[in-house]
mmCIF file of C-alpha atoms (C1' of nucleotides) in Angstrom:
data_model
loop_
_atom_site.group_PDB
_atom_site.id
_atom_site.type_symbol
_atom_site.label_atom_id
_atom_site.label_comp_id
_atom_site.label_asym_id
_atom_site.label_seq_id
_atom_site.Cartn_x
_atom_site.Cartn_y
_atom_site.Cartn_z
ATOM 1 C CA MET R 1 -4.108 0.534 -2.538
ATOM 2 C CA PRO R 2 -1.537 -2.119 -3.058
ATOM 3 C CA GLU R 3 0.365 -4.155 -0.571
ATOM 4 C CA LEU R 4 3.235 -6.462 -1.387
ATOM 5 C CA PRO R 5 1.211 -9.119 -3.248
ATOM 6 C CA GLU R 6 -0.420 -6.537 -5.506
ATOM 7 C CA VAL R 7 2.914 -4.870 -6.235
ATOM 8 C CA GLU R 8 4.513 -8.240 -6.931
ATOM 9 C CA THR R 9 1.697 -9.129 -9.308
ATOM 10 C CA VAL R 10 2.069 -5.813 -11.118
ATOM 11 C CA CYS R 11 5.822 -6.409 -11.442
ATOM 12 C CA GLN R 12 5.220 -9.788 -13.040
ATOM 13 C CA GLY R 13 2.735 -8.312 -15.492
ATOM 14 C CA LEU R 14 5.027 -5.423 -16.363
ATOM 15 C CA LEU R 15 7.984 -7.712 -16.903
ATOM 16 C CA LYS R 16 6.026 -9.875 -19.295
ATOM 17 C CA ALA R 17 4.763 -6.872 -21.233
ATOM 18 C CA THR R 18 7.822 -4.637 -21.397
ATOM 19 C CA GLN R 19 11.057 -6.534 -20.857
ATOM 20 C CA GLY R 20 13.508 -5.716 -23.615
ATOM 21 C CA LEU R 21 11.330 -2.966 -25.045
ATOM 22 C CA LYS R 22 12.688 0.502 -25.681
ATOM 23 C CA ILE R 23 10.907 3.544 -24.308
ATOM 24 C CA ALA R 24 10.062 5.737 -27.283
ATOM 25 C CA GLU R 25 8.427 8.591 -25.419
ATOM 26 C CA VAL R 26 7.228 9.526 -21.953
ATOM 27 C CA VAL R 27 4.411 11.993 -21.453
ATOM 28 C CA CYS R 28 3.922 13.587 -18.027
ATOM 29 C CA ARG R 29 0.492 15.082 -17.686
ATOM 30 C CA ARG R 30 1.362 16.354 -14.208
ATOM 31 C CA ASP R 31 4.712 17.521 -12.940
ATOM 32 C CA ALA R 32 4.242 16.112 -9.471
ATOM 33 C CA LEU R 33 2.798 13.009 -7.868
ATOM 34 C CA ARG R 34 3.522 12.768 -4.168
ATOM 35 C CA PHE R 35 6.770 14.580 -4.940
ATOM 36 C CA PRO R 36 7.770 16.525 -8.017
ATOM 37 C CA LEU R 37 9.053 14.295 -10.801
ATOM 38 C CA PRO R 38 12.832 14.636 -11.269
ATOM 39 C CA LYS R 39 13.946 17.379 -13.643
ATOM 40 C CA GLY R 40 14.000 16.251 -17.244
ATOM 41 C CA PHE R 41 12.228 13.031 -16.268
ATOM 42 C CA ALA R 42 10.589 12.299 -19.608
ATOM 43 C CA ALA R 43 13.584 13.151 -21.758
ATOM 44 C CA HIS R 44 15.880 11.205 -19.460
ATOM 45 C CA LEU R 45 13.883 8.021 -19.944
ATOM 46 C CA SER R 46 13.336 8.043 -23.665
ATOM 47 C CA GLY R 47 15.579 5.696 -25.586
ATOM 48 C CA ARG R 48 16.157 3.432 -22.562
ATOM 49 C CA ARG R 49 15.397 -0.254 -22.604
ATOM 50 C CA ILE R 50 13.683 -2.157 -19.805
ATOM 51 C CA GLU R 51 16.313 -4.710 -18.864
ATOM 52 C CA SER R 52 14.618 -6.279 -15.869
ATOM 53 C CA ILE R 53 12.056 -5.527 -13.198
ATOM 54 C CA GLY R 54 12.395 -6.082 -9.480
ATOM 55 C CA ARG R 55 10.701 -5.107 -6.261
ATOM 56 C CA ARG R 56 11.864 -3.810 -2.889
ATOM 57 C CA ALA R 57 9.141 -3.320 -0.282
ATOM 58 C CA LYS R 58 6.234 -1.825 -2.226
ATOM 59 C CA TYR R 59 8.544 -0.113 -4.721
ATOM 60 C CA ILE R 60 8.647 -1.326 -8.310
ATOM 61 C CA LEU R 61 12.181 -1.171 -9.719
ATOM 62 C CA LEU R 62 12.537 -0.978 -13.481
ATOM 63 C CA ARG R 63 16.181 -1.487 -14.379
ATOM 64 C CA LEU R 64 17.028 0.458 -17.482
ATOM 65 C CA SER R 65 19.795 0.315 -20.019
ATOM 66 C CA GLY R 66 22.393 2.867 -18.984
ATOM 67 C CA GLY R 67 22.734 1.654 -15.387
ATOM 68 C CA GLU R 68 19.782 3.440 -13.857
ATOM 69 C CA THR R 69 16.558 2.353 -12.211
ATOM 70 C CA LEU R 70 13.114 3.854 -12.512
ATOM 71 C CA ILE R 71 11.477 3.679 -9.082
ATOM 72 C CA VAL R 72 7.677 3.533 -8.975
ATOM 73 C CA HIS R 73 5.445 3.465 -5.908
ATOM 74 C CA LEU R 74 1.693 3.070 -6.343
ATOM 75 C CA GLY R 75 0.707 4.754 -3.073
ATOM 76 C CA MET R 76 -2.887 4.088 -2.117
ATOM 77 C CA SER R 77 -4.643 4.399 -5.446
ATOM 78 C CA GLY R 78 -1.983 3.982 -8.115
ATOM 79 C CA ARG R 79 -2.440 1.591 -11.008
ATOM 80 C CA LEU R 80 -0.425 0.676 -14.073
ATOM 81 C CA PHE R 81 -2.377 -0.210 -17.162
ATOM 82 C CA ILE R 82 -0.863 -1.940 -20.134
ATOM 83 C CA ASP R 83 -2.445 -1.322 -23.485
ATOM 84 C CA SER R 84 -1.280 -3.344 -26.434
ATOM 85 C CA ASP R 85 -3.643 -1.872 -28.963
ATOM 86 C CA LYS R 86 -1.390 1.102 -29.667
ATOM 87 C CA LYS R 87 -3.996 3.695 -28.854
ATOM 88 C CA LYS R 88 -2.551 7.026 -27.805
ATOM 89 C CA ASP R 89 -5.462 7.754 -25.530
ATOM 90 C CA HIS R 90 -5.605 8.595 -21.868
ATOM 91 C CA ALA R 91 -8.083 8.617 -19.041
ATOM 92 C CA LYS R 92 -8.665 10.885 -16.076
ATOM 93 C CA HIS R 93 -5.779 10.659 -13.581
ATOM 94 C CA ASP R 94 -3.396 9.121 -16.111
ATOM 95 C CA HIS R 95 -0.442 11.169 -14.882
ATOM 96 C CA VAL R 96 2.474 9.527 -16.665
ATOM 97 C CA ILE R 97 2.271 7.587 -19.909
ATOM 98 C CA PHE R 98 5.062 5.434 -21.351
ATOM 99 C CA TYR R 99 5.064 4.702 -25.059
ATOM 100 C CA PHE R 100 7.259 1.808 -26.186
ATOM 101 C CA ASN R 101 8.869 1.171 -29.550
ATOM 102 C CA ASP R 102 6.562 -1.721 -30.408
ATOM 103 C CA GLY R 103 3.373 0.225 -29.690
ATOM 104 C CA THR R 104 2.887 -0.971 -26.118
ATOM 105 C CA VAL R 105 1.550 1.763 -23.857
ATOM 106 C CA VAL R 106 1.834 1.797 -20.058
ATOM 107 C CA ARG R 107 -0.299 4.337 -18.203
ATOM 108 C CA PHE R 108 0.249 5.300 -14.578
ATOM 109 C CA ASN R 109 -3.120 6.248 -13.147
ATOM 110 C CA ASP R 110 -3.378 7.533 -9.584
ATOM 111 C CA PRO R 111 -6.392 9.575 -8.425
ATOM 112 C CA ARG R 112 -5.036 10.383 -4.976
ATOM 113 C CA ARG R 113 -1.474 11.027 -6.127
ATOM 114 C CA PHE R 114 0.098 9.342 -3.129
ATOM 115 C CA GLY R 115 2.287 7.430 -5.564
ATOM 116 C CA LEU R 116 5.735 8.532 -6.652
ATOM 117 C CA MET R 117 8.410 8.036 -9.271
ATOM 118 C CA ASP R 118 12.115 8.685 -9.172
ATOM 119 C CA ILE R 119 15.246 7.728 -11.048
ATOM 120 C CA ALA R 120 18.409 6.514 -9.326
ATOM 121 C CA ALA R 121 21.662 4.887 -10.297
ATOM 122 C CA ASN R 122 21.489 1.123 -9.797
ATOM 123 C CA ASP R 123 24.213 1.228 -7.159
ATOM 124 C CA GLY R 124 22.470 4.104 -5.400
ATOM 125 C CA ILE R 125 19.248 2.281 -4.622
ATOM 126 C CA ALA R 126 20.339 0.870 -1.273
ATOM 127 C CA THR R 127 21.324 4.294 0.003
ATOM 128 C CA HIS R 128 18.407 6.126 -1.587
ATOM 129 C CA LYS R 129 16.440 8.190 0.900
ATOM 130 C CA LEU R 130 13.347 6.046 0.405
ATOM 131 C CA PHE R 131 15.197 2.773 0.833
ATOM 132 C CA LYS R 132 17.854 3.170 3.472
ATOM 133 C CA HIS R 133 15.560 2.714 6.454
ATOM 134 C CA LEU R 134 13.573 -0.215 5.098
ATOM 135 C CA GLY R 135 13.410 -3.366 7.191
ATOM 136 C CA ALA R 136 13.426 -7.022 6.188
ATOM 137 C CA GLU R 137 11.711 -8.438 3.125
ATOM 138 C CA PRO R 138 9.031 -10.706 4.569
ATOM 139 C CA LEU R 139 9.598 -13.486 2.024
ATOM 140 C CA ASP R 140 13.368 -13.532 2.545
ATOM 141 C CA GLU R 141 15.080 -15.905 4.924
ATOM 142 C CA GLU R 142 16.337 -13.060 7.079
ATOM 143 C CA PHE R 143 12.737 -12.484 8.129
ATOM 144 C CA SER R 144 12.775 -15.294 10.672
ATOM 145 C CA GLY R 145 10.952 -15.905 13.920
ATOM 146 C CA THR R 146 14.085 -14.885 15.770
ATOM 147 C CA TYR R 147 14.364 -11.614 13.861
ATOM 148 C CA LEU R 148 10.699 -10.785 14.317
ATOM 149 C CA HIS R 149 10.783 -11.567 18.024
ATOM 150 C CA ALA R 150 13.881 -9.431 18.578
ATOM 151 C CA GLN R 151 12.270 -6.514 16.737
ATOM 152 C CA LEU R 152 8.980 -6.823 18.599
ATOM 153 C CA GLN R 153 10.778 -6.981 21.939
ATOM 154 C CA ARG R 154 11.945 -3.397 21.672
ATOM 155 C CA ARG R 155 8.559 -1.888 20.868
ATOM 156 C CA LYS R 156 5.660 -1.014 23.078
ATOM 157 C CA ILE R 157 3.176 -0.298 20.311
ATOM 158 C CA ALA R 158 0.433 -2.762 19.349
ATOM 159 C CA VAL R 159 1.742 -5.715 17.358
ATOM 160 C CA LYS R 160 -0.405 -4.821 14.346
ATOM 161 C CA LEU R 161 1.171 -1.371 14.105
ATOM 162 C CA ALA R 162 4.594 -2.965 14.534
ATOM 163 C CA ILE R 163 4.246 -5.379 11.611
ATOM 164 C CA MET R 164 2.990 -2.516 9.425
ATOM 165 C CA ASP R 165 6.090 -0.465 10.254
ATOM 166 C CA GLN R 166 8.320 -0.563 7.175
ATOM 167 C CA LYS R 167 11.414 -0.214 9.363
ATOM 168 C CA LEU R 168 10.630 -3.607 10.883
ATOM 169 C CA VAL R 169 9.292 -5.547 7.922
ATOM 170 C CA VAL R 170 8.250 -4.178 4.549
ATOM 171 C CA GLY R 171 5.248 -4.859 2.393
ATOM 172 C CA VAL R 172 2.723 -5.779 5.090
ATOM 173 C CA GLY R 173 -0.149 -3.330 4.818
ATOM 174 C CA ASN R 174 -3.512 -2.974 6.455
ATOM 175 C CA ILE R 175 -5.186 -6.003 4.891
ATOM 176 C CA TYR R 176 -2.461 -8.569 5.270
ATOM 177 C CA ALA R 177 -1.582 -7.411 8.792
ATOM 178 C CA SER R 178 -5.105 -8.309 9.940
ATOM 179 C CA GLU R 179 -5.104 -11.559 7.979
ATOM 180 C CA ALA R 180 -1.702 -12.675 9.263
ATOM 181 C CA LEU R 181 -2.580 -11.904 12.885
ATOM 182 C CA TYR R 182 -5.761 -13.920 12.531
ATOM 183 C CA ASP R 183 -3.846 -16.807 11.031
ATOM 184 C CA ALA R 184 -1.393 -16.674 13.948
ATOM 185 C CA ARG R 185 -4.234 -16.255 16.478
ATOM 186 C CA ILE R 186 -2.689 -13.121 17.981
ATOM 187 C CA SER R 187 -4.758 -10.056 18.840
ATOM 188 C CA PRO R 188 -3.818 -6.929 16.877
ATOM 189 C CA ASN R 189 -3.993 -5.101 20.204
ATOM 190 C CA ARG R 190 -1.277 -7.124 21.892
ATOM 191 C CA PRO R 191 1.677 -4.943 22.868
ATOM 192 C CA ALA R 192 4.520 -5.950 20.562
ATOM 193 C CA HIS R 193 6.941 -6.706 23.388
ATOM 194 C CA LYS R 194 4.478 -9.152 24.926
ATOM 195 C CA VAL R 195 4.508 -11.434 21.900
ATOM 196 C CA THR R 196 6.425 -14.548 22.941
ATOM 197 C CA ALA R 197 9.210 -16.138 20.903
ATOM 198 C CA LYS R 198 6.921 -19.009 20.015
ATOM 199 C CA GLU R 199 4.171 -16.648 18.868
ATOM 200 C CA ALA R 200 6.614 -14.545 16.888
ATOM 201 C CA ALA R 201 7.741 -17.681 15.075
ATOM 202 C CA ARG R 202 4.125 -18.463 14.292
ATOM 203 C CA LEU R 203 3.391 -14.897 13.181
ATOM 204 C CA GLN R 204 6.378 -14.865 10.875
ATOM 205 C CA GLN R 205 5.113 -18.078 9.288
ATOM 206 C CA SER R 206 1.611 -16.617 8.974
ATOM 207 C CA ILE R 207 2.857 -13.445 7.282
ATOM 208 C CA LYS R 208 4.786 -15.520 4.737
ATOM 209 C CA LYS R 209 1.876 -17.869 4.210
ATOM 210 C CA VAL R 210 -0.712 -15.131 3.684
ATOM 211 C CA LEU R 211 1.519 -13.095 1.349
ATOM 212 C CA ARG R 212 2.491 -16.137 -0.729
ATOM 213 C CA LEU R 213 -1.094 -17.255 -1.109
ATOM 214 C CA ALA R 214 -2.149 -13.732 -2.101
ATOM 215 C CA ILE R 215 0.591 -13.550 -4.751
ATOM 216 C CA LYS R 216 -0.553 -16.912 -6.067
ATOM 217 C CA SER R 217 -4.094 -15.514 -6.318
ATOM 218 C CA GLY R 218 -2.942 -12.465 -8.275
ATOM 219 C CA GLY R 219 -3.418 -10.093 -5.319
ATOM 220 C CA SER R 220 -6.675 -8.693 -3.987
ATOM 221 C CA SER R 221 -9.087 -6.620 -6.031
ATOM 222 C CA LEU R 222 -11.189 -4.366 -3.854
ATOM 223 C CA ARG R 223 -12.256 -0.943 -5.041
ATOM 224 C CA ASP R 224 -9.744 -0.249 -7.723
ATOM 225 C CA TYR R 225 -6.901 -2.711 -7.916
ATOM 226 C CA VAL R 226 -6.422 -4.481 -11.216
ATOM 227 C CA ARG R 227 -3.449 -6.486 -12.332
ATOM 228 C CA ALA R 228 -1.160 -5.019 -14.930
ATOM 229 C CA ASP R 229 -2.807 -7.264 -17.502
ATOM 230 C CA GLY R 230 -6.207 -5.856 -16.633
ATOM 231 C CA GLU R 231 -7.363 -9.017 -14.852
ATOM 232 C CA LEU R 232 -8.706 -8.939 -11.321
ATOM 233 C CA GLY R 233 -6.953 -10.555 -8.381
ATOM 234 C CA TYR R 234 -8.807 -13.143 -6.376
ATOM 235 C CA PHE R 235 -7.351 -13.084 -2.890
ATOM 236 C CA GLN R 236 -10.166 -10.926 -1.499
ATOM 237 C CA HIS R 237 -12.306 -14.063 -1.540
ATOM 238 C CA HIS R 238 -9.868 -15.580 0.941
ATOM 239 C CA PHE R 239 -10.122 -12.789 3.490
ATOM 240 C CA LYS R 240 -10.995 -14.286 6.857
ATOM 241 C CA THR R 241 -11.330 -11.019 8.774
ATOM 242 C CA TYR R 242 -10.625 -7.975 6.581
ATOM 243 C CA GLY R 243 -13.831 -6.068 5.865
ATOM 244 C CA ARG R 244 -15.876 -8.723 7.662
ATOM 245 C CA GLU R 245 -17.048 -6.889 10.765
ATOM 246 C CA GLY R 246 -20.076 -8.633 12.250
ATOM 247 C CA GLU R 247 -19.602 -11.770 10.156
ATOM 248 C CA LYS R 248 -18.851 -15.168 11.631
ATOM 249 C CA CYS R 249 -15.300 -16.147 12.466
ATOM 250 C CA PRO R 250 -14.499 -19.159 10.259
ATOM 251 C CA ASN R 251 -12.931 -20.882 13.253
ATOM 252 C CA CYS R 252 -15.195 -20.351 16.271
ATOM 253 C CA LYS R 253 -18.401 -18.916 14.762
ATOM 254 C CA GLY R 254 -18.083 -15.882 17.018
ATOM 255 C CA LEU R 255 -18.273 -12.467 15.380
ATOM 256 C CA ILE R 256 -15.445 -10.514 13.772
ATOM 257 C CA SER R 257 -14.789 -7.135 15.432
ATOM 258 C CA LYS R 258 -13.511 -3.913 13.934
ATOM 259 C CA ILE R 259 -11.301 -1.553 15.911
ATOM 260 C CA ILE R 260 -9.267 1.507 14.947
ATOM 261 C CA GLN R 261 -5.499 1.461 15.448
ATOM 262 C CA GLY R 262 -3.248 4.270 14.322
ATOM 263 C CA GLY R 263 -6.231 5.749 12.520
ATOM 264 C CA ARG R 264 -6.810 2.599 10.469
ATOM 265 C CA SER R 265 -9.293 -0.243 10.678
ATOM 266 C CA SER R 266 -8.269 -3.580 12.140
ATOM 267 C CA PHE R 267 -10.429 -6.688 11.969
ATOM 268 C CA TYR R 268 -10.076 -9.659 14.276
ATOM 269 C CA CYS R 269 -11.831 -12.358 16.249
ATOM 270 C CA PRO R 270 -11.695 -11.423 19.950
ATOM 271 C CA LYS R 271 -12.351 -15.030 20.927
ATOM 272 C CA CYS R 272 -9.655 -16.685 18.808
ATOM 273 C CA GLN R 273 -7.044 -13.937 18.980
ATOM 274 C CA LYS R 274 -5.620 -13.084 22.393
ATOM 275 C "C1'" DC Q 1 15.293 6.440 19.273
ATOM 276 C "C1'" DG Q 2 10.172 5.339 20.086
ATOM 277 C "C1'" DG Q 3 5.480 6.703 19.701
ATOM 278 C "C1'" DC Q 4 1.788 9.431 18.090
ATOM 279 C "C1'" DG Q 5 -1.038 12.440 15.268
ATOM 280 C "C1'" DG Q 6 -1.425 15.203 11.267
ATOM 281 C "C1'" DT Q 7 -1.134 15.372 6.409
ATOM 282 C "C1'" DC Q 8 -0.985 14.782 1.339
ATOM 283 C "C1'" DC Q 9 -5.378 13.856 -2.487
ATOM 284 C "C1'" DT Q 10 -9.703 12.237 -4.820
ATOM 285 C "C1'" DG Q 11 -13.537 9.134 -5.021
ATOM 286 C "C1'" DT Q 12 -17.246 6.589 -3.048
ATOM 287 C "C1'" DC Q 13 -20.750 5.405 -0.075
ATOM 288 C "C1'" DA Q 14 -23.907 5.585 3.999
ATOM 289 C "C1'" DG Q 15 -26.992 8.414 6.293
ATOM 290 C "C1'" DC Q 16 -29.889 12.192 6.715
ATOM 291 C "C1'" DT Z 1 -31.934 14.055 -5.185
ATOM 292 C "C1'" DG Z 2 -28.326 16.469 -2.859
ATOM 293 C "C1'" DC Z 3 -25.362 17.445 0.819
ATOM 294 C "C1'" DT Z 4 -22.002 16.003 4.534
ATOM 295 C "C1'" DG Z 5 -18.880 13.305 6.806
ATOM 296 C "C1'" DA Z 6 -16.384 9.114 7.174
ATOM 297 C "C1'" DC Z 7 -13.376 6.191 5.142
ATOM 298 C "C1'" DA Z 8 -10.161 3.984 1.560
ATOM 299 C "C1'" DG Z 9 -5.003 -0.930 0.056
ATOM 300 C "C1'" DG Z 10 0.569 4.254 2.205
ATOM 301 C "C1'" DA Z 11 3.966 6.361 4.549
ATOM 302 C "C1'" DC Z 12 6.496 10.684 5.539
ATOM 303 C "C1'" DC Z 13 7.242 14.422 8.779
ATOM 304 C "C1'" DG Z 14 7.545 16.939 12.878
ATOM 305 C "C1'" DC Z 15 6.665 17.140 17.655
ATOM 306 C "C1'" DC Z 16 6.935 15.276 22.339
#
DNA sequence: CGGCGGTCCTGTCAGC
DNA sequence: TGCTGACAGGACCGCC
């Protein structure tokens, strides 16, 4: 479900709702999400405080008292709900529930169970199996036109698949890949190594621009994404191509096409994007 | 190492 | 109305 802007929005909501709170109890209603939860997961977490919350790629990092980090990935359909009304209730697919000392309840709900949770020492995050092969953060300075061009040069796959590859740049998923390529006027079909330095610079700017605007809008709410505070995101109203097959291109009034790449839908304007 | 296809899982929706 | 198949915001794994 969530790409970087949605995860970032969830992090902000979680921070506001839980920073400084102590975990009183954790209830696991399933022993595995995408992977089995670590042994003694619930007991290990109780009594810890949420010191701060960060993000790497699409992973939410909850830094706990005691020098460890709770890693949460939402997968395709994962959501975190914050309830402040102290009800000890749960809904279908609420797999892990966190009860805090002040009555706050955080429920991890994930119908498809592509999400995951793990616990790692703070200084072990960088070398964690899930993290060690991750590429650049798109909103960091290291993600420059030069970097992107160099990375694209060594790949023969379509540029859309390349920018969705987490080893190259993290956080860009199916929606924002289409949107960024439209903004940069580059066809998703273009072989990565045929993107020029000038275009790569433009694409890097477009990725940053689209992600920043989406974060500002609170992410995109399609089928099931809601912010941690229960509010909807608004960026879906800004989509220029995603989900708009057959509609008019905002730039040339031609029609938006849909193609399948790597088994996933891509949307673009064949006239504006070459 | 790069590239590709299969796979995990449930829900929803279009089409018959 | 009910069934069936396609598709959904992710990303790992194994094979070539």
